[in-house]
mmCIF file of C-alpha atoms in Angstrom:
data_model
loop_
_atom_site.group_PDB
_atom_site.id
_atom_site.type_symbol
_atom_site.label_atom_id
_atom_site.label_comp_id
_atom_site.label_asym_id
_atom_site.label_seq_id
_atom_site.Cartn_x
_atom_site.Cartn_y
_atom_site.Cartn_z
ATOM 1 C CA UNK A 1 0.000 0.000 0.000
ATOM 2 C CA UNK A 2 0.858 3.739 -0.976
ATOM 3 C CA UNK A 3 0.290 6.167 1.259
ATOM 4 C CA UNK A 4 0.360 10.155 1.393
ATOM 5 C CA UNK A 5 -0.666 13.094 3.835
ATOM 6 C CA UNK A 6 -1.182 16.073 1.939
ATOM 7 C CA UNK A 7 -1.691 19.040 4.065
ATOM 8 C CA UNK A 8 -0.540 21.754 1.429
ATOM 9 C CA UNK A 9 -1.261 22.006 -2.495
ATOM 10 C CA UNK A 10 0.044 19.139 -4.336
ATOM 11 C CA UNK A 11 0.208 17.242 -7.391
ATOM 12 C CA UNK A 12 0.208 13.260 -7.459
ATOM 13 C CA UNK A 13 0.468 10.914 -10.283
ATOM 14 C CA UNK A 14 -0.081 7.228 -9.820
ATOM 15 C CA UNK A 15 1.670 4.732 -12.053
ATOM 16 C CA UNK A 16 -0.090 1.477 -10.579
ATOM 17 C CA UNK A 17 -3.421 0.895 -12.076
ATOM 18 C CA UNK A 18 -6.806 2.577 -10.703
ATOM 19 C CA UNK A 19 -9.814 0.453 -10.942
ATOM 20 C CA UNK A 20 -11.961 2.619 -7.988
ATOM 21 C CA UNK A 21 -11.760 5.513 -6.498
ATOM 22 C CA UNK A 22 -13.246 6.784 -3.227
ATOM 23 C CA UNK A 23 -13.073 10.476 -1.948
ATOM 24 C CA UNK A 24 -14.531 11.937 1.050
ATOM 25 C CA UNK A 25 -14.471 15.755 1.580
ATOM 26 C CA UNK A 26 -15.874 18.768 3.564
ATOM 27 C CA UNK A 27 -15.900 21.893 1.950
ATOM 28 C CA UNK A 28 -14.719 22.981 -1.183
ATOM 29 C CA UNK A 29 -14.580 21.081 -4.434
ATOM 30 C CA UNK A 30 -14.228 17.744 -6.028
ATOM 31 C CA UNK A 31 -13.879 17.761 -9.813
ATOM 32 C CA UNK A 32 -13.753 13.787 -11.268
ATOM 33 C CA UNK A 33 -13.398 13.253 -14.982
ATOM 34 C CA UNK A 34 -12.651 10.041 -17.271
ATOM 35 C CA UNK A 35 -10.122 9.787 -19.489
ATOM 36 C CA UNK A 36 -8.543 7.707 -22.163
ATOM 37 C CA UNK A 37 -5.451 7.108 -20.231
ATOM 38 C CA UNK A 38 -4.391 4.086 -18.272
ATOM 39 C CA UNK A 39 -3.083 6.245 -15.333
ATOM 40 C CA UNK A 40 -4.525 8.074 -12.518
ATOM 41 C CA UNK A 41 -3.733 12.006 -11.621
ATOM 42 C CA UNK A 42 -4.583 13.816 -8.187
ATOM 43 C CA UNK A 43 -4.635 17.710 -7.905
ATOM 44 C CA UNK A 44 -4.853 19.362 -4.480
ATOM 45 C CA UNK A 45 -5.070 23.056 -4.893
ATOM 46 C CA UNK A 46 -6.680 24.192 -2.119
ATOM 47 C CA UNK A 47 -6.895 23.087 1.535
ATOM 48 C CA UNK A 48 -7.674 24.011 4.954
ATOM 49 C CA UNK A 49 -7.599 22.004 8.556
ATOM 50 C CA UNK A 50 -6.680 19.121 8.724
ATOM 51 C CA UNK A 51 -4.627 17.045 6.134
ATOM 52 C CA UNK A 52 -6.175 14.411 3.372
ATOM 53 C CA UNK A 53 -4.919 11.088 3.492
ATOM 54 C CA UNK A 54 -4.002 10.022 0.228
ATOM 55 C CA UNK A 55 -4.106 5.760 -0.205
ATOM 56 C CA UNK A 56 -3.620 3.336 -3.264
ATOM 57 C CA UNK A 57 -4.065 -0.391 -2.667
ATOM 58 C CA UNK A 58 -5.291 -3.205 -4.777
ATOM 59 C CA UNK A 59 -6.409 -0.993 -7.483
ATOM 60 C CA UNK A 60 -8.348 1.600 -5.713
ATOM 61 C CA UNK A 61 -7.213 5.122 -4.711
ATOM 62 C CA UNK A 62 -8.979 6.991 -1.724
ATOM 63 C CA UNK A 63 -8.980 10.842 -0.845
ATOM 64 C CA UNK A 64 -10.479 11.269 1.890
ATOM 65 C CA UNK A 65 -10.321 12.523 5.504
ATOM 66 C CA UNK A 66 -9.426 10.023 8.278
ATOM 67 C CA UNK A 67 -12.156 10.793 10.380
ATOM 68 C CA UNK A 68 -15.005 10.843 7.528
ATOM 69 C CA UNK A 69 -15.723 7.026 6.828
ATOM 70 C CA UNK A 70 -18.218 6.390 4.142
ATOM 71 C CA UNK A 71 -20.648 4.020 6.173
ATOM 72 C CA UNK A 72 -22.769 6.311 7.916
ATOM 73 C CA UNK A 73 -21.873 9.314 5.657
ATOM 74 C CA UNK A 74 -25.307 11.273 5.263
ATOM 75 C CA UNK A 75 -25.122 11.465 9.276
ATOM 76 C CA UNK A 76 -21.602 12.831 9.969
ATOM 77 C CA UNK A 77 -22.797 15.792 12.323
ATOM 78 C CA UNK A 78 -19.407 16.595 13.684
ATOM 79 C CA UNK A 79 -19.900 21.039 13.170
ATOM 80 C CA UNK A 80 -16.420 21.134 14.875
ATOM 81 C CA UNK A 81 -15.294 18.908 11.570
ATOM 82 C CA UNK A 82 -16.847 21.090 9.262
ATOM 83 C CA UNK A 83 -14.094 23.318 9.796
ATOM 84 C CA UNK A 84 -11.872 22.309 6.941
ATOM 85 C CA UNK A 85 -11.589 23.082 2.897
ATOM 86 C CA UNK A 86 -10.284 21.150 0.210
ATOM 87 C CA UNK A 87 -10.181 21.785 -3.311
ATOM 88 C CA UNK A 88 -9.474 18.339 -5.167
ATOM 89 C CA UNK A 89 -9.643 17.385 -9.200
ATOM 90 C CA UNK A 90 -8.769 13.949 -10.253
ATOM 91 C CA UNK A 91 -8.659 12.667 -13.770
ATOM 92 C CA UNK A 92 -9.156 8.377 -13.308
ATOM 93 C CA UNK A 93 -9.500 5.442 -16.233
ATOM 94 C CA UNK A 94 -13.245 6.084 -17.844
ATOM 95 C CA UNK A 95 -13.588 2.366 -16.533
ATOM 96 C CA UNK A 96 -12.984 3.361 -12.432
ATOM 97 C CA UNK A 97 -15.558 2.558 -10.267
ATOM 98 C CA UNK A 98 -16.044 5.709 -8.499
ATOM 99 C CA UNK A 99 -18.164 6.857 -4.923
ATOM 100 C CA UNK A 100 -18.013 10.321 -3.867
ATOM 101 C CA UNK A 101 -18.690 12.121 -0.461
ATOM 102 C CA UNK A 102 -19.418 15.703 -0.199
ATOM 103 C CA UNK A 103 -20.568 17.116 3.380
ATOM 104 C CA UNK A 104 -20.763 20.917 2.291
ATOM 105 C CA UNK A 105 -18.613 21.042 -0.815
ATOM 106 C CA UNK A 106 -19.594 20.791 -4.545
ATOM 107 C CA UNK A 107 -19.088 17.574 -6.939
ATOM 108 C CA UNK A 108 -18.981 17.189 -10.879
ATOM 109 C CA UNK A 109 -18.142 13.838 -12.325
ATOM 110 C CA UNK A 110 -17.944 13.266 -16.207
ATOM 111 C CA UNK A 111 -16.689 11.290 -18.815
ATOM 112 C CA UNK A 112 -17.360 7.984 -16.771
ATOM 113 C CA UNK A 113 -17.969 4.253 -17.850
ATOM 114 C CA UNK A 114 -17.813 2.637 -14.795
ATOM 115 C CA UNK A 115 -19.962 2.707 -11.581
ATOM 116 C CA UNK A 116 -20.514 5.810 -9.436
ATOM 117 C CA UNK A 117 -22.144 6.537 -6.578
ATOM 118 C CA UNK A 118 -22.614 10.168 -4.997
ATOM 119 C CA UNK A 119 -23.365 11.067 -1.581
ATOM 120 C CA UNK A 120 -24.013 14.756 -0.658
ATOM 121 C CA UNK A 121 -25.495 16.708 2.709
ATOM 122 C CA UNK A 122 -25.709 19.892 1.511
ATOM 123 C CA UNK A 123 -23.299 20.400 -1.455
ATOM 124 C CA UNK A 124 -24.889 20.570 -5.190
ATOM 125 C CA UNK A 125 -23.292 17.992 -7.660
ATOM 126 C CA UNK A 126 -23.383 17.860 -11.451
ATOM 127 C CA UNK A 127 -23.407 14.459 -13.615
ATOM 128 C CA UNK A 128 -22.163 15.172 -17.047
ATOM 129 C CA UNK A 129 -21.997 12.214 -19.605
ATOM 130 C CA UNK A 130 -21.776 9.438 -17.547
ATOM 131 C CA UNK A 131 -22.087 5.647 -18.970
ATOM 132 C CA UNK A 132 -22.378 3.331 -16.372
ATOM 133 C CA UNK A 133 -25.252 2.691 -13.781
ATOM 134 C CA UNK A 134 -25.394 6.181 -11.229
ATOM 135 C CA UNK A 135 -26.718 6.406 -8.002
ATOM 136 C CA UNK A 136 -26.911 10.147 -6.067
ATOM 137 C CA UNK A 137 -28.039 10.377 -2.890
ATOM 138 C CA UNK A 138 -28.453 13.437 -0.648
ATOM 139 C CA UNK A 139 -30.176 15.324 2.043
ATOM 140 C CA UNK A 140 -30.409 18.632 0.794
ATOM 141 C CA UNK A 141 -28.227 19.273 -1.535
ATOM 142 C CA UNK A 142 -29.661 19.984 -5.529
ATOM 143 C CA UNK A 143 -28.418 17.056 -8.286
ATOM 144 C CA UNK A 144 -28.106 17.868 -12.142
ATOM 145 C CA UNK A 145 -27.473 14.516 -14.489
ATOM 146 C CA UNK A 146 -26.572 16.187 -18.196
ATOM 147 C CA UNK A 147 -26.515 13.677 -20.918
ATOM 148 C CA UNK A 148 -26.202 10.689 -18.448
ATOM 149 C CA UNK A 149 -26.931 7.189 -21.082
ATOM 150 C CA UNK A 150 -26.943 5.040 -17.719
ATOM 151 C CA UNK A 151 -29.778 3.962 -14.868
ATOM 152 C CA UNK A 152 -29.843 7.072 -13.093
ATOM 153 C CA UNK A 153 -30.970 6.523 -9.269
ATOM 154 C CA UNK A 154 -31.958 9.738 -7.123
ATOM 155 C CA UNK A 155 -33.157 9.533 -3.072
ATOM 156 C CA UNK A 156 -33.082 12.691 -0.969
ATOM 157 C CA UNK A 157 -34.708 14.700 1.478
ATOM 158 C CA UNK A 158 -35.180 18.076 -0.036
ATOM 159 C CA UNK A 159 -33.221 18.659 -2.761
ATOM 160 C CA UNK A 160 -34.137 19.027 -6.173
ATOM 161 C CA UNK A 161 -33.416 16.745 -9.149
ATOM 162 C CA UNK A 162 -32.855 18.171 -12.751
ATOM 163 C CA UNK A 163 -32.441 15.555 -15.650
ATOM 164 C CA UNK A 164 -31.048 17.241 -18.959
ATOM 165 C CA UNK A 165 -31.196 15.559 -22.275
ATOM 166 C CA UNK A 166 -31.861 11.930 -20.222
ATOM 167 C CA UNK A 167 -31.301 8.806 -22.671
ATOM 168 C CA UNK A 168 -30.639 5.856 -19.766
ATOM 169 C CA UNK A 169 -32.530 2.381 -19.846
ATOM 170 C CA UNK A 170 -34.190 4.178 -16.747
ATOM 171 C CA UNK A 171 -34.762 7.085 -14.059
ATOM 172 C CA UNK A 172 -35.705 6.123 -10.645
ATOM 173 C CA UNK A 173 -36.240 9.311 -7.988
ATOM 174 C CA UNK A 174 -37.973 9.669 -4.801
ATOM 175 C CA UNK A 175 -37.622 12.805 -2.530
ATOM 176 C CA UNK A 176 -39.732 14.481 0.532
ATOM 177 C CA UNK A 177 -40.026 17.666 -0.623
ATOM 178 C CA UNK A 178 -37.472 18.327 -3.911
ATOM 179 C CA UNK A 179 -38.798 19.051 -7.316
ATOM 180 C CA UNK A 180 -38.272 16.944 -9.887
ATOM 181 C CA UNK A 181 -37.721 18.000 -13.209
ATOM 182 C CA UNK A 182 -36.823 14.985 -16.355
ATOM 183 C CA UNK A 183 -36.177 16.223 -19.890
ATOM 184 C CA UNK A 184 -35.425 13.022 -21.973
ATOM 185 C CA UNK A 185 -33.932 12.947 -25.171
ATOM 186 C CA UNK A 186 -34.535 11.156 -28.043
ATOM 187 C CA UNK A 187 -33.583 7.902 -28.771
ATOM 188 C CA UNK A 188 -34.307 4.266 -30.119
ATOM 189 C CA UNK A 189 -34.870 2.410 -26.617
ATOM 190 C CA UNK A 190 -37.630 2.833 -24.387
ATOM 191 C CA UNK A 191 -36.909 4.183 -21.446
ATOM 192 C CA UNK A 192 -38.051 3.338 -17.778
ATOM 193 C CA UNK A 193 -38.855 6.604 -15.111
ATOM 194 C CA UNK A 194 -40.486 6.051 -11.491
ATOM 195 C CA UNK A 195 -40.547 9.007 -9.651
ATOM 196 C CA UNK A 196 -42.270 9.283 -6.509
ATOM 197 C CA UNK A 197 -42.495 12.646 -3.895
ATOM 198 C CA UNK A 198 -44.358 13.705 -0.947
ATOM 199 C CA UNK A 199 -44.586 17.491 -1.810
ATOM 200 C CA UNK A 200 -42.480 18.810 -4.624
ATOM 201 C CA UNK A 201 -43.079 19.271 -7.949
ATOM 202 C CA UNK A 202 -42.853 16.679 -10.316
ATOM 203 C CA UNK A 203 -42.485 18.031 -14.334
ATOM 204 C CA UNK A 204 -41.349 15.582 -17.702
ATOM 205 C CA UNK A 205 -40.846 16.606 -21.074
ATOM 206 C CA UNK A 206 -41.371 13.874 -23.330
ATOM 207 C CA UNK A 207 -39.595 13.581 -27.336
ATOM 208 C CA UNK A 208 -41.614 13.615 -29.938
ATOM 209 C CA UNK A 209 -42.801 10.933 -30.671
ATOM 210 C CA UNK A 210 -43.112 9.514 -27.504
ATOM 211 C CA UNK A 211 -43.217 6.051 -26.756
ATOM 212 C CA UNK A 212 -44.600 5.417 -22.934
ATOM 213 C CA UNK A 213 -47.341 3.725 -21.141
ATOM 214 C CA UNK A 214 -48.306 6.478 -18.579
ATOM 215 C CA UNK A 215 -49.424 6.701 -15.488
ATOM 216 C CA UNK A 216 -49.525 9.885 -13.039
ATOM 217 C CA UNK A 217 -51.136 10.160 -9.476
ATOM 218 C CA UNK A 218 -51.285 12.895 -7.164
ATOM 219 C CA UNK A 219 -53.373 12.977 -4.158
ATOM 220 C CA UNK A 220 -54.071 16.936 -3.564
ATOM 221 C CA UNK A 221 -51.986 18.786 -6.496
ATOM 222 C CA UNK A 222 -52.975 19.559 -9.880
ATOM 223 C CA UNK A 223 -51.862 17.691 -12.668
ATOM 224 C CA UNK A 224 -51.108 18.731 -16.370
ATOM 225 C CA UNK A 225 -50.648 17.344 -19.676
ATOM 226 C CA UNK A 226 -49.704 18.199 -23.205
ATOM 227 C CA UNK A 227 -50.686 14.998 -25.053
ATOM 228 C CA UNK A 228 -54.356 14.597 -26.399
ATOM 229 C CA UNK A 229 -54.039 11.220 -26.173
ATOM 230 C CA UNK A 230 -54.036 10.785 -22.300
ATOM 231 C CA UNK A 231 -56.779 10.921 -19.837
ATOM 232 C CA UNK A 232 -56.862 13.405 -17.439
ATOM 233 C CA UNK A 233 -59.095 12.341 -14.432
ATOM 234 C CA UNK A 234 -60.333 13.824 -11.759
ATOM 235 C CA UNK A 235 -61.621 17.851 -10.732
ATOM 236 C CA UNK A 236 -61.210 17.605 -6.655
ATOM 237 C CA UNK A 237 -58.655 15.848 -4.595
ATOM 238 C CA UNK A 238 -57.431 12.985 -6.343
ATOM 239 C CA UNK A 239 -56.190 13.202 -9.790
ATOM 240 C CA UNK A 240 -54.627 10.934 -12.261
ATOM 241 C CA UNK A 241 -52.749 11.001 -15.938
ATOM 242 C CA UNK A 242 -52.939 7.818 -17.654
ATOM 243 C CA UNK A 243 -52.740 6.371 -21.378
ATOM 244 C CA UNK A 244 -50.277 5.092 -23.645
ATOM 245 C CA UNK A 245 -48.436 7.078 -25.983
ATOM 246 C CA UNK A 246 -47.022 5.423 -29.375
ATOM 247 C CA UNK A 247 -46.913 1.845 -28.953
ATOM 248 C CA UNK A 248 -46.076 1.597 -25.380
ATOM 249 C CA UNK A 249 -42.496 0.449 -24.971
ATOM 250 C CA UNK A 250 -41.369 2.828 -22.320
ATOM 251 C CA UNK A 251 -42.739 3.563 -18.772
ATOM 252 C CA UNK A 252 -43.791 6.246 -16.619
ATOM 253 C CA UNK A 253 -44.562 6.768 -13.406
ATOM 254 C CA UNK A 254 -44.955 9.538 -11.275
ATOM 255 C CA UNK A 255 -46.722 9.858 -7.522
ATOM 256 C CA UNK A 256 -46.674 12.469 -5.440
ATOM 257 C CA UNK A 257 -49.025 13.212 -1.836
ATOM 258 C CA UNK A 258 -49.377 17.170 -2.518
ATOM 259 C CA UNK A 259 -47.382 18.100 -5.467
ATOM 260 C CA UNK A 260 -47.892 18.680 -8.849
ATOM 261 C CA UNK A 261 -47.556 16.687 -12.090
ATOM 262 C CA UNK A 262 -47.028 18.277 -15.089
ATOM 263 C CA UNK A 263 -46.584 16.266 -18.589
ATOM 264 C CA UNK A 264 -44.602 17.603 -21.356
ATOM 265 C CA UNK A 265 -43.681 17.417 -24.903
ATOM 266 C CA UNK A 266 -40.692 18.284 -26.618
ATOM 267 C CA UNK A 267 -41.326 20.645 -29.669
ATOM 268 C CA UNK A 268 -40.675 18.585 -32.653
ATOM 269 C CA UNK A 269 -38.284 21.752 -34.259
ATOM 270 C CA UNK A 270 -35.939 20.777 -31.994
ATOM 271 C CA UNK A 271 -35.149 17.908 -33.653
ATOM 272 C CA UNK A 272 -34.202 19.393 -36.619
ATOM 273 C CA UNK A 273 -30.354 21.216 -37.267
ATOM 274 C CA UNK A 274 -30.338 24.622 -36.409
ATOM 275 C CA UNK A 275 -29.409 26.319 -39.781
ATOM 276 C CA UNK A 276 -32.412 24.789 -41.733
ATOM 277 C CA UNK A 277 -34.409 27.310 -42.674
ATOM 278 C CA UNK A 278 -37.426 27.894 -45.684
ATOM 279 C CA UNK A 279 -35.367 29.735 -48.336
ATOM 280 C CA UNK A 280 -35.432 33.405 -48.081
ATOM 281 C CA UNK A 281 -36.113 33.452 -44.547
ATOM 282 C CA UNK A 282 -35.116 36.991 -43.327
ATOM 283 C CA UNK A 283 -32.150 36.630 -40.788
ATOM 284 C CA UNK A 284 -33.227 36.228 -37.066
ATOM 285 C CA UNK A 285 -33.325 39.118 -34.323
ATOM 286 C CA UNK A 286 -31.093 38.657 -32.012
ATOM 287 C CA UNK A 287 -31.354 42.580 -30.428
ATOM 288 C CA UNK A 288 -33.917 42.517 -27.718
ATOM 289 C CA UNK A 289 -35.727 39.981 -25.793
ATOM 290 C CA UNK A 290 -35.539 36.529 -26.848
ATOM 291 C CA UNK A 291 -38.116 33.109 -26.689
ATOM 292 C CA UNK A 292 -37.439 31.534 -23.473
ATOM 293 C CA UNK A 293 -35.470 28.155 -24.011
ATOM 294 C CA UNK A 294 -36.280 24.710 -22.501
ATOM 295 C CA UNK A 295 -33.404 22.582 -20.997
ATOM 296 C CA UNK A 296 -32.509 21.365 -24.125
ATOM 297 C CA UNK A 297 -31.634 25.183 -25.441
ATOM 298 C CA UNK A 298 -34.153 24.577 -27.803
ATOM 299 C CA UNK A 299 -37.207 26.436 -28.960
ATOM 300 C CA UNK A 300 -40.701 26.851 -27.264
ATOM 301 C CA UNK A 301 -44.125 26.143 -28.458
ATOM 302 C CA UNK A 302 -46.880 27.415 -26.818
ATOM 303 C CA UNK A 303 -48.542 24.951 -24.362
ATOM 304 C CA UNK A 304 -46.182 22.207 -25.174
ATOM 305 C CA UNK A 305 -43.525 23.584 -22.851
ATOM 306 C CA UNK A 306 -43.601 24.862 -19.648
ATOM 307 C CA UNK A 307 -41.564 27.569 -17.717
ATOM 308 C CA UNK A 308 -40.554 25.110 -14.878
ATOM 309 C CA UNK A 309 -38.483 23.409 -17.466
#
C-alpha cells in the first residue's frame, strides 16, 4: 500500500493501475473526470484544517479525511469537523468505479464508464456524460445529471433533481419535498422513469414521438398534460394522468401526496439542425428579448412547454 498526507497544495500521479476511487471531503470542491489514459492524476489546490490522506491499494485510490468514513456518511454531524476546505480534481480510467462524499462542498463527475455513486449533505453535484449505472443520494443538496446514457438513481430529502437531455434504460427518484424535473432525449430504446415525492413538484418533457405507457397520481396537487391522447381524471382531490403514448415500450410513473404533475412534450423543431431554414427566410433578431429556451436550449411552443423546465 501507498500512502500520502497532503496538508498543502500538491500534485500526485499514480503509475499502478486505478480500478476505484473513493473520496470523502468537507468543503470545497471535487472535480472527477474520465479519461482515455491508463493512469490516474490527483490535484490538491486548495486546503484548509486538517490534512487528506491520500491511499492506493489493490487498485483503488482513496482521498479522503481520516475521520469521515463512508458508512454512515449522510449522518456525519461533527460542526467542529466542518471546519476544513479542500479543493481536489482527479482525472481516473473512464472504466474506475467511483463513490463520492461531499458534506458541504460541490461535486462534478464526467466522462465515466464505470460505476458511481454520490453522496451529498448539503453540497450541489453535477453528472455530465456518464455511462455506467449512477446512483446520487443526498439530504439537501440539488443534483443535475446532463446527458447521463446510464440507470440514473436519485433519493433525498429536499433537494431538487434536474435531468437534462436523459437517454438511460431508466430514471428512478424519490424525494420528501425536492422538485423533480426529467427532460429526456430522443432515442431508439424505451426508457423506464419512477418518480415518486411527498410534496415537490414533479415536471417531464417527453420527445416527440413519444413512446410510454403512462401513469400519473397525485393525491391533492394539480396535474397537467400536453398529449391529447391521455386521460386526465379527476376535478377535486385525487387526480390521475394515464394512457399510452405510441406503442407503449417505455414507462412512466410519477406519484406524489401534494405536489404537482405536469406532462410535457418536446417541440418537434428541436429535432431538426439549427441552420435549416425555408429559403429566403429573413435573418433572425437577435437585439432585444428573446423566446425563453427549454433545458434542451431549444425552442418553445406554446402549451407544449412549460416555464418550470
Amino acid at each position: 500500500m501507498s500512502e500520502w498526507s497532503v496538508a498543502e497544495p500538491r500534485k500526485l500521479s499514480f503509475d499502478d493501475p486505478v480500478t476505484a476511487l473513493h473520496v470523502r471531503i468537507v468543503n470545497g470542491t471535487v472535480n472527477v473526470v474520465g479519461t482515455d489514459e491508463g493512469s490516474a492524476r490527483l490535484e490538491v489546490s486548495e486546503i484548509e484544517g486538517p490534512p487528506l490522506l491520500v491511499t492506493q491499494k489493490d487498485g483503488t485510490l482513496t482521498v479522503a479525511y481520516e475521520d469521515l468514513p463512508w458508512k454512515g456518511f449522510l449522518k456525519w454531524l461533527d460542526r467542529k469537523g466542518w471546519r476544513r476546505s479542500a479543493v481536489v480534481s482527479l482525472a481516473v480510467p473512464a472504466s474506475t468505479r467511483v463513490e463520492v462524499g461531499v458534506v458541504g462542498a460541490t461535486a462534478m463527475v464526467s466522462g465515466l464508464d464505470g460505476q458511481a455513486d454520490v453522496k451529498g449533505v448539503t453540497g450541489d453535484t453535477t453528472l455530465v456524460g456518464l455511462a455506467g449505472p449512477v446512483r446520487a443520494t443526498t439530504v439537501s443538496g440539488n443534483v443535475e445529471a446532463q446527458a447521463v446514457t446510464g440507470d440514473l438513481r436519485f433519493s433525498s430529502v429536499s433537494g431538487d433533481l434536474t435531468v437534462v437531455e436523459g437517454s438511460g434504460p431508466s430514471v428512478r427518484a424519490d424525494s420528501v419535498s425536492g422538485s423533480m424535473i426529467v427532460d429526456l432525449n430522443p432515442g431508439t430504446r424505451p426508457t423506464e422513469v419512477h418518480l415518486s415525492n411527498v410534496s415537490g413538484e414533479i415536471a417531464i418533457r417527453l420527445p416527440h414521438p413519444a413512446d410510454a405507457q403512462v401513469e400519473a397520481n397525485t393525491a391533492s396537487g394539480t396535474v397537467s398534460s400536453a398529449f391529447e391522447d391521455l386521460r386526465v381524471r379527476g376535478q377535486w382531490g385525487a387526480k390521475q394522468i394515464t394512457g399510452r403514448l405510441g406503442a407503449g415500450n417505455g414507462k412512466l410513473k410519477a406519484t406524489t401526496v401534494s405536489g404537482s404533475i405536469a406532462l410535457l412534450r418536446r417541440p418537434p423543431a428541436e429535432d431538426e439542425p439549427w441552420d435549416v431554414e425555408p429559403e429566403g427566410a429573413p435573418p433572425a433578431d437577435t437585439d432585444g428579448p428573446t423566446d425563453s429556451t427549454g433545458p434542451t436550449g431549444g425552442p418553445t411552443d406554446g402549451p407544449t412547454d412549460k416555464k418550470v423546465l
